[in-house]
Amino acid sequence: MKLLKKLFIDCETSALYCDKAQYNEATSMEKFQLKLHIVICKICRSHSIKNTKLTKACNKANLAKMPETDKAALKSKLEKEIGN
Amino acid sequence: MTNHIIDATKWVDRYSDYLYNYTIVRVNEHEVAQDLISETFFAGLKSSKNFKGEASERTWLISILKRKIIDHYRKTNSNKGKAEVRMQYSSEDAEGDWLEERVQDPFDKTAEDTIENEELGGAIYDCLDKLPVKQASIFKMKTIDNFDTEAICNEYNITPSNLWVIIHRARTSLSSCLEENWL
Ligand SMILES: [Zn+2]
């Protein structure tokens, strides 16, 4: 009974596990609980589908950003220039 | 009366990722991209009086960056003795024209895919622009840099549950922003 209770999670927890799963940071147990929840919860099911689509889109877009160290260097260079 | 005061101290935070994403697919070299963006900011600083506020700051910076990239193309192409890259711009923001020039490489079979993915990337960045700066930064560090949770928490001095709340908000906003055209 206790185990059964543990298997069922609420919508908030399901949203958290779903986000973690997008970054491969959900444990097997969390993934299982999530799957179980979205079988019975329509809202979380549709959220999960959307969330996964976003992950796919981000991967497909092959996004790039400036590395943080380069950003910091550029920032101080620029601030120096502005200061003069 | 609108005042177009430029706050260049915020440029790096606001635009460097977007400009980098735009540049790296075109020059394929980190150092070059970094230099071009740096030059763009400095050129922008010098000509900030010319900024009329008609376009967004980002669009204005991109227009400067584009010219820098074209110059870079010309330089490398003439170094290699190749034909000069022809760039025709009908207007300041004719991004599409340039993309078409790039597609015409017959050896680049994946060009069409690349264009589509690049448009998608642009759309994601446009949506990221609508998020609060901190939220967008954390999302990008997690999703693009692939920093682990702990590293970001240390950087921003937040707890993991704070982080997941921020990520959740960012993802929800992004999903609905992209939904109509892209997801
Ligand atoms: Zn639910």
CSV table of C-alpha atoms and ligand atoms in Angstrom, one decimal:
chain,number,residue,atom,x,y,z
A,1,MET,CA,0.0,0.0,0.0
A,2,LYS,CA,2.8,2.3,0.9
A,3,LEU,CA,4.7,1.4,-2.3
A,4,LEU,CA,1.5,2.0,-4.3
A,5,LYS,CA,1.1,5.4,-2.7
A,6,LYS,CA,4.7,6.2,-3.6
A,7,LEU,CA,4.2,5.3,-7.2
A,8,PHE,CA,1.5,7.9,-7.7
A,9,ILE,CA,2.7,11.5,-7.9
A,10,ASP,CA,0.8,14.8,-8.2
A,11,CYS,CA,0.8,17.1,-11.2
A,12,GLU,CA,3.5,19.4,-9.8
A,13,THR,CA,5.9,16.6,-9.2
A,14,SER,CA,5.1,15.2,-12.6
A,15,ALA,CA,6.0,18.5,-14.2
A,16,LEU,CA,9.3,18.5,-12.3
A,17,TYR,CA,10.2,15.0,-13.4
A,18,CYS,CA,9.2,15.8,-16.9
A,19,ASP,CA,11.6,18.8,-17.0
A,20,LYS,CA,14.4,16.7,-15.4
A,21,ALA,CA,13.8,14.0,-18.0
A,22,GLN,CA,14.4,16.6,-20.7
A,23,TYR,CA,17.9,16.9,-19.4
A,24,ASN,CA,18.4,13.3,-18.7
A,25,GLU,CA,18.4,14.0,-15.0
A,26,ALA,CA,15.4,12.0,-14.0
A,27,THR,CA,16.1,8.7,-12.2
A,28,SER,CA,14.5,5.5,-13.5
A,29,MET,CA,12.0,5.6,-10.6
A,30,GLU,CA,11.1,9.2,-11.5
A,31,LYS,CA,10.7,8.3,-15.1
A,32,PHE,CA,8.5,5.4,-14.2
A,33,GLN,CA,6.3,7.6,-11.8
A,34,LEU,CA,6.0,10.1,-14.6
A,35,LYS,CA,4.9,7.6,-17.1
A,36,LEU,CA,2.4,6.2,-14.7
A,37,HIS,CA,1.1,9.7,-14.0
A,38,ILE,CA,0.7,10.7,-17.6
A,39,VAL,CA,-1.3,7.6,-18.4
A,40,ILE,CA,-4.0,8.8,-16.0
A,41,CYS,CA,-3.6,12.6,-16.3
A,42,LYS,CA,-4.5,14.2,-19.6
A,43,ILE,CA,-3.2,17.7,-18.7
A,44,CYS,CA,0.3,16.4,-17.8
A,45,ARG,CA,0.2,14.1,-20.8
A,46,SER,CA,-0.3,17.0,-23.2
A,47,HIS,CA,2.3,19.1,-21.2
A,48,SER,CA,4.8,16.3,-21.5
A,49,ILE,CA,4.3,16.0,-25.3
A,50,LYS,CA,4.9,19.8,-25.7
A,51,ASN,CA,7.9,19.7,-23.4
A,52,THR,CA,9.5,16.9,-25.4
A,53,LYS,CA,8.8,18.8,-28.6
A,54,LEU,CA,10.6,21.8,-27.3
A,55,THR,CA,13.6,19.6,-26.4
A,56,LYS,CA,13.6,18.2,-30.0
A,57,ALA,CA,13.3,21.7,-31.4
A,58,CYS,CA,16.3,22.9,-29.4
A,59,ASN,CA,18.4,20.0,-30.5
A,60,LYS,CA,17.4,20.4,-34.1
A,61,ALA,CA,18.2,24.1,-34.1
A,62,ASN,CA,21.7,23.3,-32.9
A,63,LEU,CA,21.7,26.4,-30.8
A,64,ALA,CA,25.0,28.1,-30.0
A,65,LYS,CA,25.8,30.7,-27.4
A,66,MET,CA,28.8,32.6,-26.5
A,67,PRO,CA,30.9,30.8,-23.8
A,68,GLU,CA,30.5,32.5,-20.4
A,69,THR,CA,34.3,33.1,-20.1
A,70,ASP,CA,34.4,34.9,-23.4
A,71,LYS,CA,31.3,36.8,-22.4
A,72,ALA,CA,33.0,38.1,-19.2
A,73,ALA,CA,36.1,39.1,-21.1
A,74,LEU,CA,34.1,40.9,-23.7
A,75,LYS,CA,32.1,42.7,-21.1
A,76,SER,CA,35.1,44.0,-19.3
A,77,LYS,CA,36.7,45.1,-22.6
A,78,LEU,CA,33.5,47.0,-23.4
A,79,GLU,CA,33.1,48.5,-20.0
A,80,LYS,CA,36.7,49.8,-20.1
A,81,GLU,CA,36.0,51.4,-23.5
A,82,ILE,CA,32.8,53.0,-22.1
A,83,GLY,CA,34.6,54.2,-19.0
A,84,ASN,CA,37.2,56.1,-21.2
B,1,MET,CA,8.9,61.9,-26.8
B,2,THR,CA,11.0,58.7,-26.9
B,3,ASN,CA,14.5,58.8,-25.9
B,4,HIS,CA,16.9,56.3,-27.5
B,5,ILE,CA,19.5,56.1,-24.8
B,6,ILE,CA,21.9,53.2,-25.5
B,7,ASP,CA,23.1,51.3,-22.6
B,8,ALA,CA,26.1,49.4,-24.0
B,9,THR,CA,26.9,47.9,-20.6
B,10,LYS,CA,24.0,45.6,-21.1
B,11,TRP,CA,24.8,44.6,-24.6
B,12,VAL,CA,26.8,41.5,-23.7
B,13,ASP,CA,24.1,40.2,-21.4
B,14,ARG,CA,21.4,40.9,-23.9
B,15,TYR,CA,22.7,40.2,-27.3
B,16,SER,CA,26.0,38.3,-27.3
B,17,ASP,CA,24.3,34.8,-27.4
B,18,TYR,CA,22.0,35.8,-30.2
B,19,LEU,CA,24.8,37.4,-32.2
B,20,TYR,CA,27.1,34.4,-31.5
B,21,ASN,CA,24.4,31.9,-32.7
B,22,TYR,CA,24.0,34.0,-35.8
B,23,THR,CA,27.7,34.3,-36.5
B,24,ILE,CA,29.0,30.8,-35.7
B,25,VAL,CA,27.0,29.1,-38.4
B,26,ARG,CA,28.4,31.5,-40.9
B,27,VAL,CA,32.0,31.5,-40.0
B,28,ASN,CA,32.3,28.1,-38.3
B,29,GLU,CA,35.2,29.3,-36.2
B,30,HIS,CA,34.9,30.3,-32.6
B,31,GLU,CA,37.8,32.8,-32.6
B,32,VAL,CA,36.6,34.5,-35.7
B,33,ALA,CA,33.0,34.7,-34.4
B,34,GLN,CA,34.3,36.1,-31.2
B,35,ASP,CA,36.4,38.8,-32.9
B,36,LEU,CA,33.5,39.8,-35.3
B,37,ILE,CA,31.1,40.2,-32.4
B,38,SER,CA,33.6,42.2,-30.4
B,39,GLU,CA,34.2,44.5,-33.4
B,40,THR,CA,30.5,44.8,-33.8
B,41,PHE,CA,30.0,46.1,-30.3
B,42,PHE,CA,32.9,48.5,-30.6
B,43,ALA,CA,31.6,49.8,-33.9
B,44,GLY,CA,28.1,50.1,-32.4
B,45,LEU,CA,29.6,52.1,-29.5
B,46,LYS,CA,31.3,54.4,-31.9
B,47,SER,CA,28.2,55.0,-34.0
B,48,SER,CA,25.7,54.9,-31.3
B,49,LYS,CA,24.6,58.4,-32.2
B,50,ASN,CA,23.4,57.0,-35.5
B,51,PHE,CA,21.0,54.7,-33.7
B,52,LYS,CA,17.6,56.2,-34.3
B,53,GLY,CA,15.6,53.7,-32.3
B,54,GLU,CA,13.6,52.9,-35.4
B,55,ALA,CA,14.7,49.3,-35.3
B,56,SER,CA,15.4,47.3,-32.2
B,57,GLU,CA,18.9,47.6,-30.8
B,58,ARG,CA,19.4,43.9,-31.7
B,59,THR,CA,18.4,44.5,-35.3
B,60,TRP,CA,20.7,47.4,-35.5
B,61,LEU,CA,23.6,45.4,-34.0
B,62,ILE,CA,22.9,42.6,-36.4
B,63,SER,CA,23.1,45.0,-39.4
B,64,ILE,CA,26.6,46.0,-38.2
B,65,LEU,CA,27.6,42.4,-37.7
B,66,LYS,CA,26.4,41.4,-41.1
B,67,ARG,CA,28.7,43.9,-42.7
B,68,LYS,CA,31.6,42.6,-40.6
B,69,ILE,CA,30.8,39.1,-41.7
B,70,ILE,CA,30.7,40.1,-45.3
B,71,ASP,CA,34.0,41.8,-45.0
B,72,HIS,CA,35.4,38.7,-43.4
B,73,TYR,CA,34.0,36.6,-46.3
B,74,ARG,CA,35.5,38.9,-48.8
B,75,LYS,CA,38.9,38.9,-47.1
B,76,THR,CA,39.1,35.1,-46.8
B,77,ASN,CA,37.8,34.5,-50.3
B,78,SER,CA,40.2,36.9,-51.9
B,79,ASN,CA,43.0,35.3,-49.9
B,80,LYS,CA,42.1,32.0,-51.4
B,81,GLY,CA,41.8,33.5,-54.8
B,82,LYS,CA,38.1,32.6,-55.0
B,83,ALA,CA,35.5,34.7,-56.7
B,84,GLU,CA,34.3,37.5,-54.6
B,85,VAL,CA,31.2,36.7,-52.6
B,86,ARG,CA,28.4,38.7,-54.0
B,87,MET,CA,26.1,40.1,-51.5
B,88,GLN,CA,23.1,42.1,-52.5
B,89,TYR,CA,21.1,43.8,-50.0
B,90,SER,CA,17.9,45.5,-50.9
B,91,SER,CA,17.4,46.7,-47.4
B,92,GLU,CA,19.1,46.8,-44.1
B,93,ASP,CA,17.5,43.7,-42.8
B,94,ALA,CA,17.4,41.5,-45.8
B,95,GLU,CA,18.5,38.4,-44.0
B,96,GLY,CA,16.7,36.2,-46.5
B,97,ASP,CA,18.8,37.4,-49.5
B,98,TRP,CA,21.9,36.3,-47.9
B,99,LEU,CA,20.5,32.9,-47.0
B,100,GLU,CA,19.6,32.4,-50.6
B,101,GLU,CA,23.2,33.1,-51.7
B,102,ARG,CA,24.3,30.5,-49.3
B,103,VAL,CA,21.9,27.9,-50.5
B,104,GLN,CA,23.2,28.1,-54.0
B,105,ASP,CA,26.3,26.0,-53.2
B,106,PRO,CA,25.5,22.9,-55.2
B,107,PHE,CA,27.8,20.8,-53.1
B,108,ASP,CA,25.9,21.6,-49.9
B,109,LYS,CA,23.2,19.0,-49.9
B,110,THR,CA,22.1,19.7,-46.4
B,111,ALA,CA,21.7,23.4,-47.1
B,112,GLU,CA,17.9,23.3,-47.0
B,113,ASP,CA,17.9,21.6,-43.7
B,114,THR,CA,20.5,24.0,-42.4
B,115,ILE,CA,18.4,27.0,-43.4
B,116,GLU,CA,15.4,25.5,-41.7
B,117,ASN,CA,17.3,24.7,-38.6
B,118,GLU,CA,18.8,28.2,-38.6
B,119,GLU,CA,15.4,29.8,-38.9
B,120,LEU,CA,14.2,27.6,-36.0
B,121,GLY,CA,17.2,28.8,-34.0
B,122,GLY,CA,16.4,32.4,-34.7
B,123,ALA,CA,12.8,31.8,-33.6
B,124,ILE,CA,13.9,30.2,-30.4
B,125,TYR,CA,16.2,33.2,-29.7
B,126,ASP,CA,13.4,35.6,-30.5
B,127,CYS,CA,11.2,33.8,-27.9
B,128,LEU,CA,14.1,33.7,-25.4
B,129,ASP,CA,14.2,37.5,-25.8
B,130,LYS,CA,10.8,37.8,-24.3
B,131,LEU,CA,11.8,36.0,-21.1
B,132,PRO,CA,13.3,37.8,-18.0
B,133,VAL,CA,17.1,38.0,-18.5
B,134,LYS,CA,18.0,35.7,-15.6
B,135,GLN,CA,15.4,33.1,-16.7
B,136,ALA,CA,16.8,33.1,-20.2
B,137,SER,CA,20.4,32.9,-19.1
B,138,ILE,CA,19.7,30.0,-16.8
B,139,PHE,CA,17.8,28.2,-19.5
B,140,LYS,CA,20.6,28.8,-22.0
B,141,MET,CA,23.3,27.6,-19.6
B,142,LYS,CA,21.3,24.5,-18.9
B,143,THR,CA,20.1,23.7,-22.4
B,144,ILE,CA,22.9,25.0,-24.7
B,145,ASP,CA,26.0,24.9,-22.5
B,146,ASN,CA,24.8,21.7,-20.8
B,147,PHE,CA,26.0,22.9,-17.5
B,148,ASP,CA,25.0,20.6,-14.7
B,149,THR,CA,22.5,21.7,-12.1
B,150,GLU,CA,25.0,22.2,-9.4
B,151,ALA,CA,27.3,24.5,-11.4
B,152,ILE,CA,24.4,26.8,-12.3
B,153,CYS,CA,23.1,26.8,-8.7
B,154,ASN,CA,26.6,27.9,-7.5
B,155,GLU,CA,26.8,30.5,-10.2
B,156,TYR,CA,23.5,32.1,-9.3
B,157,ASN,CA,23.4,31.1,-5.7
B,158,ILE,CA,20.1,29.3,-6.0
B,159,THR,CA,18.9,25.9,-4.8
B,160,PRO,CA,18.2,23.1,-7.2
B,161,SER,CA,14.5,23.5,-6.7
B,162,ASN,CA,14.8,27.2,-7.5
B,163,LEU,CA,16.6,26.2,-10.7
B,164,TRP,CA,13.9,23.7,-11.7
B,165,VAL,CA,11.2,26.3,-11.1
B,166,ILE,CA,13.0,28.7,-13.4
B,167,ILE,CA,13.6,26.1,-16.0
B,168,HIS,CA,10.0,25.1,-15.9
B,169,ARG,CA,8.8,28.7,-16.4
B,170,ALA,CA,11.3,29.3,-19.2
B,171,ARG,CA,10.2,26.1,-21.0
B,172,THR,CA,6.5,26.8,-20.6
B,173,SER,CA,6.9,30.3,-22.0
B,174,LEU,CA,9.1,29.0,-24.8
B,175,SER,CA,6.7,26.3,-25.7
B,176,SER,CA,3.7,28.6,-26.0
B,177,CYS,CA,5.8,31.2,-27.9
B,178,LEU,CA,7.0,28.6,-30.4
B,179,GLU,CA,3.8,26.6,-30.6
B,180,GLU,CA,2.0,28.3,-33.4
B,181,ASN,CA,4.8,28.2,-36.0
B,182,TRP,CA,7.4,25.7,-34.9
B,183,LEU,CA,6.2,23.0,-32.6
C,1,ZN,ZN,-1.1,15.7,-13.9
